[in-house]
mmCIF file of C-alpha atoms in Angstrom:
data_model
loop_
_atom_site.group_PDB
_atom_site.id
_atom_site.type_symbol
_atom_site.label_atom_id
_atom_site.label_comp_id
_atom_site.label_asym_id
_atom_site.label_seq_id
_atom_site.Cartn_x
_atom_site.Cartn_y
_atom_site.Cartn_z
ATOM 1 C CA MET A 1 29.014 -36.476 13.633
ATOM 2 C CA ASN A 2 28.168 -40.108 14.369
ATOM 3 C CA LYS A 3 27.258 -42.214 11.368
ATOM 4 C CA PRO A 4 24.040 -44.249 11.435
ATOM 5 C CA ALA A 5 24.609 -47.912 12.300
ATOM 6 C CA LEU A 6 23.916 -50.731 9.822
ATOM 7 C CA VAL A 7 23.938 -54.234 11.284
ATOM 8 C CA VAL A 8 24.012 -57.205 8.919
ATOM 9 C CA ILE A 9 22.857 -60.578 10.248
ATOM 10 C CA GLY A 10 24.454 -63.174 8.002
ATOM 11 C CA ASN A 11 27.903 -63.138 6.456
ATOM 12 C CA GLY A 12 26.974 -65.029 3.284
ATOM 13 C CA MET A 13 26.857 -64.144 -0.381
ATOM 14 C CA ALA A 14 23.565 -62.231 -0.478
ATOM 15 C CA GLY A 15 24.215 -60.064 2.568
ATOM 16 C CA MET A 16 27.783 -59.173 1.703
ATOM 17 C CA ARG A 17 26.938 -58.481 -1.943
ATOM 18 C CA THR A 18 24.367 -55.989 -0.645
ATOM 19 C CA VAL A 19 27.082 -54.317 1.450
ATOM 20 C CA GLU A 20 29.328 -54.170 -1.620
ATOM 21 C CA GLU A 21 26.544 -52.538 -3.649
ATOM 22 C CA LEU A 22 25.972 -50.041 -0.843
ATOM 23 C CA HIS A 23 29.721 -49.264 -0.765
ATOM 24 C CA LYS A 24 29.733 -48.520 -4.502
ATOM 25 C CA LEU A 25 27.142 -45.805 -3.923
ATOM 26 C CA ASP A 26 28.228 -44.410 -0.554
ATOM 27 C CA PRO A 27 31.120 -46.131 1.213
ATOM 28 C CA ASP A 28 31.039 -43.779 4.195
ATOM 29 C CA MET A 29 27.360 -43.630 4.962
ATOM 30 C CA TYR A 30 27.172 -46.226 7.760
ATOM 31 C CA GLU A 31 29.081 -47.723 10.607
ATOM 32 C CA ILE A 32 28.698 -51.362 9.521
ATOM 33 C CA THR A 33 28.767 -54.420 11.794
ATOM 34 C CA VAL A 34 28.412 -57.928 10.371
ATOM 35 C CA PHE A 35 27.533 -61.067 12.340
ATOM 36 C CA GLY A 36 28.187 -64.501 10.839
ATOM 37 C CA ALA A 37 27.469 -67.992 12.135
ATOM 38 C CA GLU A 38 30.585 -69.481 10.522
ATOM 39 C CA PRO A 39 34.131 -68.661 11.736
ATOM 40 C CA HIS A 40 35.263 -67.437 8.294
ATOM 41 C CA GLY A 41 35.070 -64.503 5.952
ATOM 42 C CA ASN A 42 32.507 -64.603 3.132
ATOM 43 C CA TYR A 43 33.016 -67.402 0.626
ATOM 44 C CA ASN A 44 31.348 -68.585 -2.586
ATOM 45 C CA ARG A 45 29.043 -71.345 -1.368
ATOM 46 C CA ILE A 46 28.266 -72.317 -4.976
ATOM 47 C CA LEU A 47 31.860 -73.503 -5.380
ATOM 48 C CA LEU A 48 31.816 -75.921 -2.454
ATOM 49 C CA SER A 49 31.196 -78.720 -4.971
ATOM 50 C CA PRO A 50 34.537 -78.166 -6.799
ATOM 51 C CA VAL A 51 36.271 -77.996 -3.384
ATOM 52 C CA LEU A 52 34.757 -81.380 -2.485
ATOM 53 C CA ALA A 53 35.833 -82.762 -5.880
ATOM 54 C CA GLY A 54 39.405 -81.545 -5.313
ATOM 55 C CA GLU A 55 39.270 -79.034 -8.175
ATOM 56 C CA LYS A 56 39.487 -75.921 -5.978
ATOM 57 C CA THR A 57 40.802 -75.041 -2.524
ATOM 58 C CA MET A 58 39.148 -72.992 0.199
ATOM 59 C CA ASP A 59 41.409 -70.061 -0.623
ATOM 60 C CA ASP A 60 40.122 -70.191 -4.221
ATOM 61 C CA ILE A 61 36.519 -69.616 -3.177
ATOM 62 C CA MET A 62 36.921 -66.838 -0.588
ATOM 63 C CA LEU A 63 35.102 -63.655 -1.673
ATOM 64 C CA ASN A 64 35.811 -61.376 1.274
ATOM 65 C CA THR A 65 38.770 -62.233 3.492
ATOM 66 C CA ARG A 66 39.011 -60.906 7.055
ATOM 67 C CA GLU A 67 41.484 -58.305 5.723
ATOM 68 C CA TRP A 68 38.778 -57.021 3.352
ATOM 69 C CA TYR A 69 36.488 -56.152 6.271
ATOM 70 C CA VAL A 70 39.315 -54.284 8.013
ATOM 71 C CA GLN A 71 40.227 -52.388 4.845
ATOM 72 C CA HIS A 72 36.595 -51.284 4.405
ATOM 73 C CA GLY A 73 36.106 -50.287 8.046
ATOM 74 C CA ILE A 74 33.563 -53.090 8.662
ATOM 75 C CA THR A 75 33.420 -54.821 12.044
ATOM 76 C CA LEU A 76 33.067 -58.600 11.572
ATOM 77 C CA HIS A 77 31.933 -60.937 14.320
ATOM 78 C CA ALA A 78 32.535 -64.358 12.702
ATOM 79 C CA GLY A 79 31.332 -67.461 14.509
ATOM 80 C CA ASP A 80 28.993 -65.392 16.717
ATOM 81 C CA PRO A 81 25.452 -65.552 15.295
ATOM 82 C CA VAL A 82 22.729 -63.142 16.349
ATOM 83 C CA GLU A 83 20.142 -64.847 18.540
ATOM 84 C CA HIS A 84 17.791 -61.980 19.424
ATOM 85 C CA ILE A 85 16.449 -58.820 17.800
ATOM 86 C CA ASP A 86 14.843 -56.144 20.003
ATOM 87 C CA ARG A 87 12.948 -54.005 17.502
ATOM 88 C CA ARG A 88 11.720 -51.547 20.119
ATOM 89 C CA LYS A 89 15.214 -50.717 21.371
ATOM 90 C CA ARG A 90 16.760 -51.427 17.944
ATOM 91 C CA ILE A 91 19.391 -53.777 19.400
ATOM 92 C CA VAL A 92 20.661 -57.193 18.307
ATOM 93 C CA ARG A 93 22.181 -59.651 20.745
ATOM 94 C CA ALA A 94 24.664 -62.315 19.643
ATOM 95 C CA ARG A 95 25.326 -65.725 21.145
ATOM 96 C CA SER A 96 28.359 -64.333 22.991
ATOM 97 C CA GLY A 97 26.096 -61.796 24.742
ATOM 98 C CA LEU A 98 27.398 -58.904 22.650
ATOM 99 C CA GLU A 99 24.752 -56.259 21.968
ATOM 100 C CA VAL A 100 24.891 -53.797 19.062
ATOM 101 C CA ARG A 101 22.488 -51.024 18.287
ATOM 102 C CA TYR A 102 21.193 -50.445 14.740
ATOM 103 C CA ASP A 103 19.537 -47.694 12.730
ATOM 104 C CA ARG A 104 19.110 -50.044 9.778
ATOM 105 C CA LEU A 105 19.157 -53.832 9.957
ATOM 106 C CA LEU A 106 19.772 -56.255 7.071
ATOM 107 C CA ILE A 107 18.730 -59.890 7.600
ATOM 108 C CA ALA A 108 20.505 -62.399 5.359
ATOM 109 C CA THR A 109 20.206 -65.614 7.343
ATOM 110 C CA GLY A 110 19.926 -67.856 4.281
ATOM 111 C CA SER A 111 18.441 -71.328 4.612
ATOM 112 C CA LYS A 112 18.903 -74.554 6.538
ATOM 113 C CA PRO A 113 19.181 -77.996 5.003
ATOM 114 C CA PHE A 114 16.163 -80.242 5.437
ATOM 115 C CA ILE A 115 17.223 -83.370 7.284
ATOM 116 C CA ILE A 116 14.694 -86.145 6.707
ATOM 117 C CA PRO A 117 13.482 -87.062 10.222
ATOM 118 C CA VAL A 118 13.817 -90.841 9.851
ATOM 119 C CA PRO A 119 15.126 -92.991 12.710
ATOM 120 C CA GLY A 120 18.908 -92.678 12.910
ATOM 121 C CA HIS A 121 19.128 -89.249 11.239
ATOM 122 C CA GLN A 122 21.195 -87.928 14.171
ATOM 123 C CA LEU A 123 23.877 -90.636 13.967
ATOM 124 C CA PRO A 124 27.523 -89.634 13.416
ATOM 125 C CA GLY A 125 28.245 -89.869 9.721
ATOM 126 C CA VAL A 126 24.941 -88.236 8.686
ATOM 127 C CA LEU A 127 25.593 -84.807 7.160
ATOM 128 C CA ALA A 128 24.106 -82.074 5.074
ATOM 129 C CA PHE A 129 25.977 -80.370 2.226
ATOM 130 C CA ARG A 130 25.743 -76.736 3.106
ATOM 131 C CA ASP A 131 28.977 -75.185 4.388
ATOM 132 C CA ILE A 132 32.743 -75.491 4.769
ATOM 133 C CA GLN A 133 32.385 -77.699 7.857
ATOM 134 C CA ASP A 134 30.245 -80.154 5.883
ATOM 135 C CA VAL A 135 32.862 -80.337 3.129
ATOM 136 C CA GLU A 136 35.652 -80.898 5.629
ATOM 137 C CA SER A 137 33.641 -83.669 7.305
ATOM 138 C CA MET A 138 32.976 -85.347 3.942
ATOM 139 C CA LEU A 139 36.653 -85.193 2.983
ATOM 140 C CA GLU A 140 37.539 -86.716 6.353
ATOM 141 C CA ALA A 141 34.988 -89.494 5.764
ATOM 142 C CA ALA A 142 36.386 -90.155 2.293
ATOM 143 C CA ARG A 143 39.870 -90.665 3.762
ATOM 144 C CA ASN A 144 38.662 -93.250 6.285
ATOM 145 C CA HIS A 145 35.567 -94.889 4.822
ATOM 146 C CA LYS A 146 34.331 -96.495 1.607
ATOM 147 C CA HIS A 147 30.551 -96.395 1.162
ATOM 148 C CA ALA A 148 28.611 -93.123 0.736
ATOM 149 C CA VAL A 149 24.872 -92.693 0.203
ATOM 150 C CA VAL A 150 23.548 -89.371 -1.022
ATOM 151 C CA ILE A 151 19.806 -88.893 -0.378
ATOM 152 C CA GLY A 152 18.394 -86.538 -2.987
ATOM 153 C CA GLY A 153 19.006 -86.616 -6.742
ATOM 154 C CA GLY A 154 18.711 -82.894 -7.358
ATOM 155 C CA LEU A 155 21.443 -80.452 -8.353
ATOM 156 C CA LEU A 156 23.199 -80.403 -4.995
ATOM 157 C CA GLY A 157 22.969 -84.153 -4.459
ATOM 158 C CA LEU A 158 24.553 -84.959 -7.810
ATOM 159 C CA GLU A 159 27.376 -82.469 -7.168
ATOM 160 C CA ALA A 160 27.995 -84.048 -3.745
ATOM 161 C CA ALA A 161 27.939 -87.551 -5.225
ATOM 162 C CA ASN A 162 30.392 -86.574 -7.954
ATOM 163 C CA GLY A 163 32.755 -84.995 -5.418
ATOM 164 C CA LEU A 164 32.709 -88.019 -3.110
ATOM 165 C CA GLN A 165 33.244 -90.380 -5.996
ATOM 166 C CA ARG A 166 36.191 -88.260 -7.114
ATOM 167 C CA GLN A 167 37.576 -88.660 -3.576
ATOM 168 C CA GLY A 168 37.515 -92.450 -4.002
ATOM 169 C CA MET A 169 34.250 -93.406 -2.330
ATOM 170 C CA SER A 170 31.697 -95.844 -3.705
ATOM 171 C CA VAL A 171 28.581 -93.661 -4.056
ATOM 172 C CA THR A 172 24.882 -94.485 -4.347
ATOM 173 C CA VAL A 173 22.360 -91.717 -5.008
ATOM 174 C CA VAL A 174 18.883 -92.342 -3.615
ATOM 175 C CA HIS A 175 16.037 -90.348 -5.138
ATOM 176 C CA VAL A 176 12.350 -90.489 -4.314
ATOM 177 C CA THR A 177 11.043 -89.944 -7.882
ATOM 178 C CA ASP A 178 11.784 -91.808 -11.132
ATOM 179 C CA ALA A 179 14.011 -89.121 -12.680
ATOM 180 C CA LEU A 180 17.045 -87.128 -11.542
ATOM 181 C CA MET A 181 16.790 -83.333 -11.196
ATOM 182 C CA ASN A 182 13.042 -83.632 -11.840
ATOM 183 C CA GLN A 183 12.507 -79.946 -11.019
ATOM 184 C CA GLN A 184 14.985 -78.795 -13.667
ATOM 185 C CA LEU A 185 14.921 -81.472 -16.409
ATOM 186 C CA ASP A 186 12.424 -83.392 -18.486
ATOM 187 C CA LYS A 187 12.710 -87.185 -18.521
ATOM 188 C CA PRO A 188 14.765 -87.632 -21.718
ATOM 189 C CA ALA A 189 17.435 -85.201 -20.440
ATOM 190 C CA ALA A 190 17.345 -86.825 -16.983
ATOM 191 C CA GLN A 191 17.955 -90.250 -18.560
ATOM 192 C CA LEU A 192 20.951 -88.966 -20.524
ATOM 193 C CA LEU A 193 22.316 -87.397 -17.378
ATOM 194 C CA GLN A 194 21.859 -90.616 -15.405
ATOM 195 C CA LYS A 195 23.703 -92.660 -18.018
ATOM 196 C CA ALA A 196 26.611 -90.211 -18.127
ATOM 197 C CA LEU A 197 26.945 -90.293 -14.325
ATOM 198 C CA GLU A 198 26.684 -94.093 -14.267
ATOM 199 C CA ASP A 199 29.524 -94.180 -16.796
ATOM 200 C CA LYS A 200 31.536 -92.153 -14.264
ATOM 201 C CA GLY A 201 30.913 -94.837 -11.615
ATOM 202 C CA LEU A 202 27.889 -93.584 -9.684
ATOM 203 C CA THR A 203 25.003 -95.911 -8.732
ATOM 204 C CA PHE A 204 21.364 -94.785 -8.590
ATOM 205 C CA MET A 205 18.284 -95.958 -6.752
ATOM 206 C CA LEU A 206 15.175 -94.211 -8.064
ATOM 207 C CA ASN A 207 11.653 -94.382 -6.643
ATOM 208 C CA ALA A 208 13.357 -95.254 -3.319
ATOM 209 C CA GLN A 209 11.987 -94.060 0.027
ATOM 210 C CA THR A 210 14.358 -93.983 2.975
ATOM 211 C CA ALA A 211 12.820 -95.555 6.083
ATOM 212 C CA GLU A 212 15.770 -95.675 8.522
ATOM 213 C CA ILE A 213 19.431 -94.909 8.894
ATOM 214 C CA VAL A 214 20.995 -97.905 10.598
ATOM 215 C CA GLY A 215 23.822 -97.861 13.111
ATOM 216 C CA THR A 216 24.782 -97.599 16.801
ATOM 217 C CA ASP A 217 27.956 -95.529 17.230
ATOM 218 C CA ARG A 218 27.972 -94.476 13.548
ATOM 219 C CA VAL A 219 25.854 -95.004 10.460
ATOM 220 C CA THR A 220 26.398 -98.453 8.894
ATOM 221 C CA ALA A 221 23.519 -98.755 6.396
ATOM 222 C CA VAL A 222 20.423 -97.136 4.902
ATOM 223 C CA ARG A 223 17.172 -99.128 4.998
ATOM 224 C CA PHE A 224 14.253 -98.484 2.655
ATOM 225 C CA LYS A 225 10.499 -98.850 2.974
ATOM 226 C CA ASP A 226 10.527 -102.088 1.016
ATOM 227 C CA GLY A 227 12.836 -103.600 3.663
ATOM 228 C CA SER A 228 15.999 -103.621 1.545
ATOM 229 C CA GLU A 229 19.161 -101.886 2.730
ATOM 230 C CA ILE A 230 22.579 -100.839 1.413
ATOM 231 C CA PRO A 231 25.848 -100.276 3.323
ATOM 232 C CA ALA A 232 26.737 -96.710 4.250
ATOM 233 C CA ASP A 233 29.657 -95.237 6.172
ATOM 234 C CA LEU A 234 28.523 -91.732 5.225
ATOM 235 C CA VAL A 235 25.046 -90.378 4.471
ATOM 236 C CA VAL A 236 24.681 -86.948 2.866
ATOM 237 C CA MET A 237 21.201 -85.395 2.979
ATOM 238 C CA THR A 238 20.447 -83.148 -0.001
ATOM 239 C CA ALA A 239 16.667 -83.291 0.150
ATOM 240 C CA GLY A 240 16.116 -79.555 -0.062
ATOM 241 C CA VAL A 241 16.424 -76.521 2.185
ATOM 242 C CA ARG A 242 14.107 -74.379 4.291
ATOM 243 C CA PRO A 243 14.386 -70.574 4.687
ATOM 244 C CA ASN A 244 16.060 -69.746 8.015
ATOM 245 C CA ILE A 245 13.397 -67.465 9.523
ATOM 246 C CA GLU A 246 13.274 -68.374 13.251
ATOM 247 C CA LEU A 247 15.119 -65.206 14.293
ATOM 248 C CA ALA A 248 12.850 -62.989 12.203
ATOM 249 C CA LYS A 249 9.704 -64.727 13.466
ATOM 250 C CA SER A 250 10.787 -64.354 17.103
ATOM 251 C CA ALA A 251 11.286 -60.622 16.450
ATOM 252 C CA GLY A 252 7.687 -60.356 15.249
ATOM 253 C CA LEU A 253 8.458 -59.749 11.575
ATOM 254 C CA HIS A 254 5.800 -60.828 9.112
ATOM 255 C CA CYS A 255 6.739 -64.262 7.730
ATOM 256 C CA ASP A 256 5.036 -66.895 5.609
ATOM 257 C CA ARG A 257 7.349 -69.588 4.178
ATOM 258 C CA ALA A 258 10.053 -66.915 4.452
ATOM 259 C CA ILE A 259 10.410 -63.279 5.504
ATOM 260 C CA ILE A 260 7.927 -61.166 3.529
ATOM 261 C CA VAL A 261 9.586 -58.304 1.639
ATOM 262 C CA ASP A 262 8.322 -55.690 -0.796
ATOM 263 C CA ASP A 263 9.863 -54.568 -4.075
ATOM 264 C CA THR A 264 12.570 -52.649 -2.207
ATOM 265 C CA LEU A 265 13.491 -55.727 -0.080
ATOM 266 C CA GLN A 266 12.047 -53.947 2.925
ATOM 267 C CA THR A 267 10.181 -55.984 5.576
ATOM 268 C CA TYR A 268 7.034 -54.784 7.335
ATOM 269 C CA ASP A 269 9.410 -52.936 9.712
ATOM 270 C CA PRO A 270 10.732 -49.998 7.622
ATOM 271 C CA ARG A 271 14.114 -50.110 9.392
ATOM 272 C CA ILE A 272 14.683 -53.761 8.470
ATOM 273 C CA TYR A 273 15.563 -55.210 5.092
ATOM 274 C CA ALA A 274 16.143 -58.813 4.061
ATOM 275 C CA VAL A 275 17.789 -60.528 1.074
ATOM 276 C CA GLY A 276 18.624 -64.008 -0.190
ATOM 277 C CA GLU A 277 17.235 -67.435 0.604
ATOM 278 C CA CYS A 278 15.441 -66.205 3.745
ATOM 279 C CA VAL A 279 13.067 -63.893 1.824
ATOM 280 C CA GLN A 280 9.715 -64.294 0.135
ATOM 281 C CA HIS A 281 8.828 -61.770 -2.563
ATOM 282 C CA ARG A 282 5.437 -61.868 -4.269
ATOM 283 C CA SER A 283 4.902 -65.470 -3.082
ATOM 284 C CA ALA A 284 8.261 -66.706 -4.437
ATOM 285 C CA THR A 285 11.345 -67.914 -2.542
ATOM 286 C CA PHE A 286 14.828 -68.139 -4.080
ATOM 287 C CA GLY A 287 17.691 -70.641 -4.243
ATOM 288 C CA LEU A 288 19.895 -69.525 -7.126
ATOM 289 C CA VAL A 289 22.529 -66.831 -7.048
ATOM 290 C CA ALA A 290 21.266 -64.617 -9.929
ATOM 291 C CA PRO A 291 18.210 -63.299 -8.000
ATOM 292 C CA PHE A 292 20.468 -62.634 -4.958
ATOM 293 C CA TRP A 293 22.601 -60.295 -7.053
ATOM 294 C CA ASP A 294 19.491 -58.471 -8.313
ATOM 295 C CA GLN A 295 18.137 -58.196 -4.757
ATOM 296 C CA ALA A 296 21.520 -56.884 -3.532
ATOM 297 C CA ARG A 297 21.585 -54.120 -6.162
ATOM 298 C CA VAL A 298 18.081 -52.960 -5.252
ATOM 299 C CA CYS A 299 18.554 -53.237 -1.481
ATOM 300 C CA GLY A 300 21.999 -51.598 -1.552
ATOM 301 C CA ALA A 301 20.553 -48.643 -3.432
ATOM 302 C CA HIS A 302 17.749 -48.163 -0.928
ATOM 303 C CA LEU A 303 20.107 -48.433 2.037
ATOM 304 C CA ALA A 304 22.261 -45.756 0.383
ATOM 305 C CA GLY A 305 19.267 -43.463 0.079
ATOM 306 C CA ALA A 306 19.388 -43.729 -3.704
ATOM 307 C CA GLY A 307 16.342 -45.932 -3.922
ATOM 308 C CA VAL A 308 14.540 -45.687 -7.203
ATOM 309 C CA ARG A 309 15.036 -49.324 -8.190
ATOM 310 C CA ARG A 310 12.463 -52.059 -7.647
ATOM 311 C CA TYR A 311 13.220 -55.772 -7.492
ATOM 312 C CA VAL A 312 11.676 -57.667 -10.418
ATOM 313 C CA GLN A 313 11.823 -61.447 -10.469
ATOM 314 C CA GLN A 314 13.616 -62.968 -13.460
ATOM 315 C CA THR A 315 13.886 -66.581 -14.539
ATOM 316 C CA SER A 316 17.336 -68.038 -13.798
ATOM 317 C CA PRO A 317 19.220 -70.844 -15.551
ATOM 318 C CA THR A 318 20.379 -74.036 -13.848
ATOM 319 C CA ARG A 319 23.805 -75.550 -14.577
ATOM 320 C CA LEU A 320 25.354 -78.695 -13.113
ATOM 321 C CA LYS A 321 28.933 -78.375 -11.816
ATOM 322 C CA VAL A 322 30.163 -81.865 -12.740
ATOM 323 C CA THR A 323 33.288 -82.040 -14.932
ATOM 324 C CA GLY A 324 32.501 -83.555 -18.314
ATOM 325 C CA VAL A 325 28.701 -83.212 -17.976
ATOM 326 C CA ASP A 326 27.165 -80.251 -19.836
ATOM 327 C CA LEU A 327 23.622 -79.367 -18.805
ATOM 328 C CA TYR A 328 21.575 -76.177 -19.003
ATOM 329 C CA SER A 329 17.946 -75.627 -18.036
ATOM 330 C CA VAL A 330 15.891 -72.452 -17.878
ATOM 331 C CA GLY A 331 12.300 -71.279 -17.837
ATOM 332 C CA ASP A 332 9.164 -73.371 -18.254
ATOM 333 C CA PHE A 333 10.573 -76.573 -19.746
ATOM 334 C CA ILE A 334 7.323 -78.580 -19.256
ATOM 335 C CA GLY A 335 4.892 -76.399 -21.165
ATOM 336 C CA GLY A 336 1.110 -76.637 -21.070
ATOM 337 C CA GLU A 337 -2.008 -75.671 -22.943
ATOM 338 C CA GLY A 338 -1.127 -73.668 -26.034
ATOM 339 C CA SER A 339 2.588 -74.492 -25.934
ATOM 340 C CA GLU A 340 4.598 -76.632 -28.351
ATOM 341 C CA ASP A 341 7.954 -78.340 -28.310
ATOM 342 C CA LEU A 342 10.935 -78.287 -30.641
ATOM 343 C CA VAL A 343 13.145 -81.318 -29.902
ATOM 344 C CA LEU A 344 16.544 -82.406 -31.231
ATOM 345 C CA ARG A 345 18.035 -85.785 -30.258
ATOM 346 C CA ASP A 346 21.452 -86.978 -31.378
ATOM 347 C CA ALA A 347 22.136 -90.147 -29.424
ATOM 348 C CA ARG A 348 25.547 -90.745 -30.953
ATOM 349 C CA ARG A 349 26.846 -87.327 -29.863
ATOM 350 C CA GLY A 350 24.919 -87.453 -26.612
ATOM 351 C CA VAL A 351 23.077 -84.231 -27.463
ATOM 352 C CA TYR A 352 19.510 -83.389 -26.504
ATOM 353 C CA LYS A 353 17.724 -80.074 -26.902
ATOM 354 C CA ARG A 354 14.168 -79.195 -26.074
ATOM 355 C CA LEU A 355 12.687 -75.748 -26.592
ATOM 356 C CA VAL A 356 9.192 -74.899 -25.348
ATOM 357 C CA LEU A 357 7.387 -72.270 -27.425
ATOM 358 C CA LYS A 358 4.190 -70.312 -26.849
ATOM 359 C CA ASN A 359 2.831 -67.588 -29.115
ATOM 360 C CA ASN A 360 6.044 -67.734 -31.189
ATOM 361 C CA ARG A 361 8.201 -67.029 -28.156
ATOM 362 C CA VAL A 362 10.608 -69.290 -26.279
ATOM 363 C CA THR A 363 9.385 -69.914 -22.743
ATOM 364 C CA GLY A 364 11.766 -72.699 -21.682
ATOM 365 C CA ALA A 365 14.827 -74.672 -22.724
ATOM 366 C CA VAL A 366 16.586 -77.912 -21.694
ATOM 367 C CA LEU A 367 20.000 -78.552 -23.188
ATOM 368 C CA TYR A 368 22.201 -81.562 -22.636
ATOM 369 C CA GLY A 369 25.586 -82.268 -24.214
ATOM 370 C CA ASP A 370 25.686 -79.040 -26.258
ATOM 371 C CA VAL A 371 24.940 -76.004 -24.065
ATOM 372 C CA LYS A 372 26.842 -73.214 -25.792
ATOM 373 C CA ASP A 373 23.623 -71.572 -26.979
ATOM 374 C CA GLY A 374 22.057 -71.629 -23.515
ATOM 375 C CA PRO A 375 22.663 -67.934 -22.807
ATOM 376 C CA TRP A 376 21.223 -67.040 -26.221
ATOM 377 C CA TYR A 377 18.036 -68.985 -25.540
ATOM 378 C CA PHE A 378 17.950 -67.373 -22.088
ATOM 379 C CA GLY A 379 18.076 -63.937 -23.750
ATOM 380 C CA LEU A 380 15.206 -64.886 -26.102
ATOM 381 C CA ILE A 381 13.131 -65.868 -23.049
ATOM 382 C CA GLN A 382 13.976 -62.716 -21.091
ATOM 383 C CA ASN A 383 13.276 -60.415 -24.022
ATOM 384 C CA SER A 384 10.168 -62.298 -25.150
ATOM 385 C CA THR A 385 11.603 -62.301 -28.680
ATOM 386 C CA ASP A 386 9.329 -63.249 -31.589
ATOM 387 C CA ILE A 387 11.127 -66.235 -33.199
ATOM 388 C CA THR A 388 8.884 -66.627 -36.257
ATOM 389 C CA SER A 389 11.646 -65.703 -38.718
ATOM 390 C CA ILE A 390 14.171 -68.119 -37.197
ATOM 391 C CA ARG A 391 11.907 -70.975 -36.206
ATOM 392 C CA GLN A 392 13.376 -73.381 -38.784
ATOM 393 C CA THR A 393 16.908 -72.931 -37.463
ATOM 394 C CA LEU A 394 16.146 -72.203 -33.785
ATOM 395 C CA LEU A 395 17.252 -75.637 -32.531
ATOM 396 C CA PHE A 396 20.583 -75.327 -34.320
ATOM 397 C CA GLY A 397 21.672 -72.261 -32.373
ATOM 398 C CA GLU A 398 22.486 -68.601 -32.650
ATOM 399 C CA ALA A 399 25.052 -68.713 -35.468
ATOM 400 C CA LEU A 400 22.801 -70.507 -37.981
ATOM 401 C CA SER A 401 19.704 -68.520 -36.889
ATOM 402 C CA ALA A 402 21.537 -65.235 -37.371
ATOM 403 C CA ARG A 403 22.327 -66.201 -40.978
ATOM 404 C CA ALA A 404 18.741 -67.354 -41.561
ATOM 405 C CA ALA A 405 17.314 -64.103 -40.209
#
């Protein structure tokens, strides 16, 4: 008897984790075909920063080698992205012209980096920081050039800047607001982070708006709206990402900012599911790995016909992967009406902690310099724990609070 066909569009972390979850429940249920845009197996995109910094190799970050697909009876078409979905005939067509029929389709097309459309953005030497090819291009630039400019002072930008600086480049980070990682940190923590990174040799330009990337055959400088400019042999754009939904839209699937899915990760077409950065669930989109794993568990169960689970959004912590810099942020770290702050500052030790409380519960935390209690605070947030009995010791961590309780 022929097995039903499952086609997976996207060979990244979210899609392949869903296949792994499906295999745990029923490894023989489907004939599985995977299409990926990159010519590799599935790798841990989160660890590209340590590869750029020289702390890991590509072999270290592979999750599913080509041999893994063979061992699990999965057909992989790497480097051959799907370009068309025919929902009526239930067929996908890849760039090579290959057509494959599906009974169930899983879309995991991820996101695309946002390249600021200033003059010169298409010059050689202007890159995003998104995949293995980007890392290889940055390492090549570091071997042959000196000056790097990273546009975007968020999590990814700072990891890129650190990696390039570790490779011997002189690096300037350009950020449009007055504080680094402004979506994850409050200003005191951002200032501590900036000082620590300056001590490592990075340069920062805040409140700076890029007007033009200068060059003829290759980028030579970055010019700003005030008319000033700085030299640049390499420009790395880390100014955010956009869900990659063009394929889904052209197939007539319901999309807003991303592909609309329900609590089972099913699209408006009951034969088609979607997971990862390309989805929108209850108005939210996603960029951290923790929700991808939750989505994969739910979607894998439904594909296996064991679907009783529902995807529930959870807050996820942010960590910065820069050696020697300890930072942890989770939840609502700004607060608002009815909230209050508990703050600890120890300038000599370089420690800063801020907890946001509401109704005797922790709703957010920013930790810098001492992050060992981050998972504990995260648990208090997730479980909506009443902290009345440990309020006096809460800032000092789990060990002291346990004794006080």
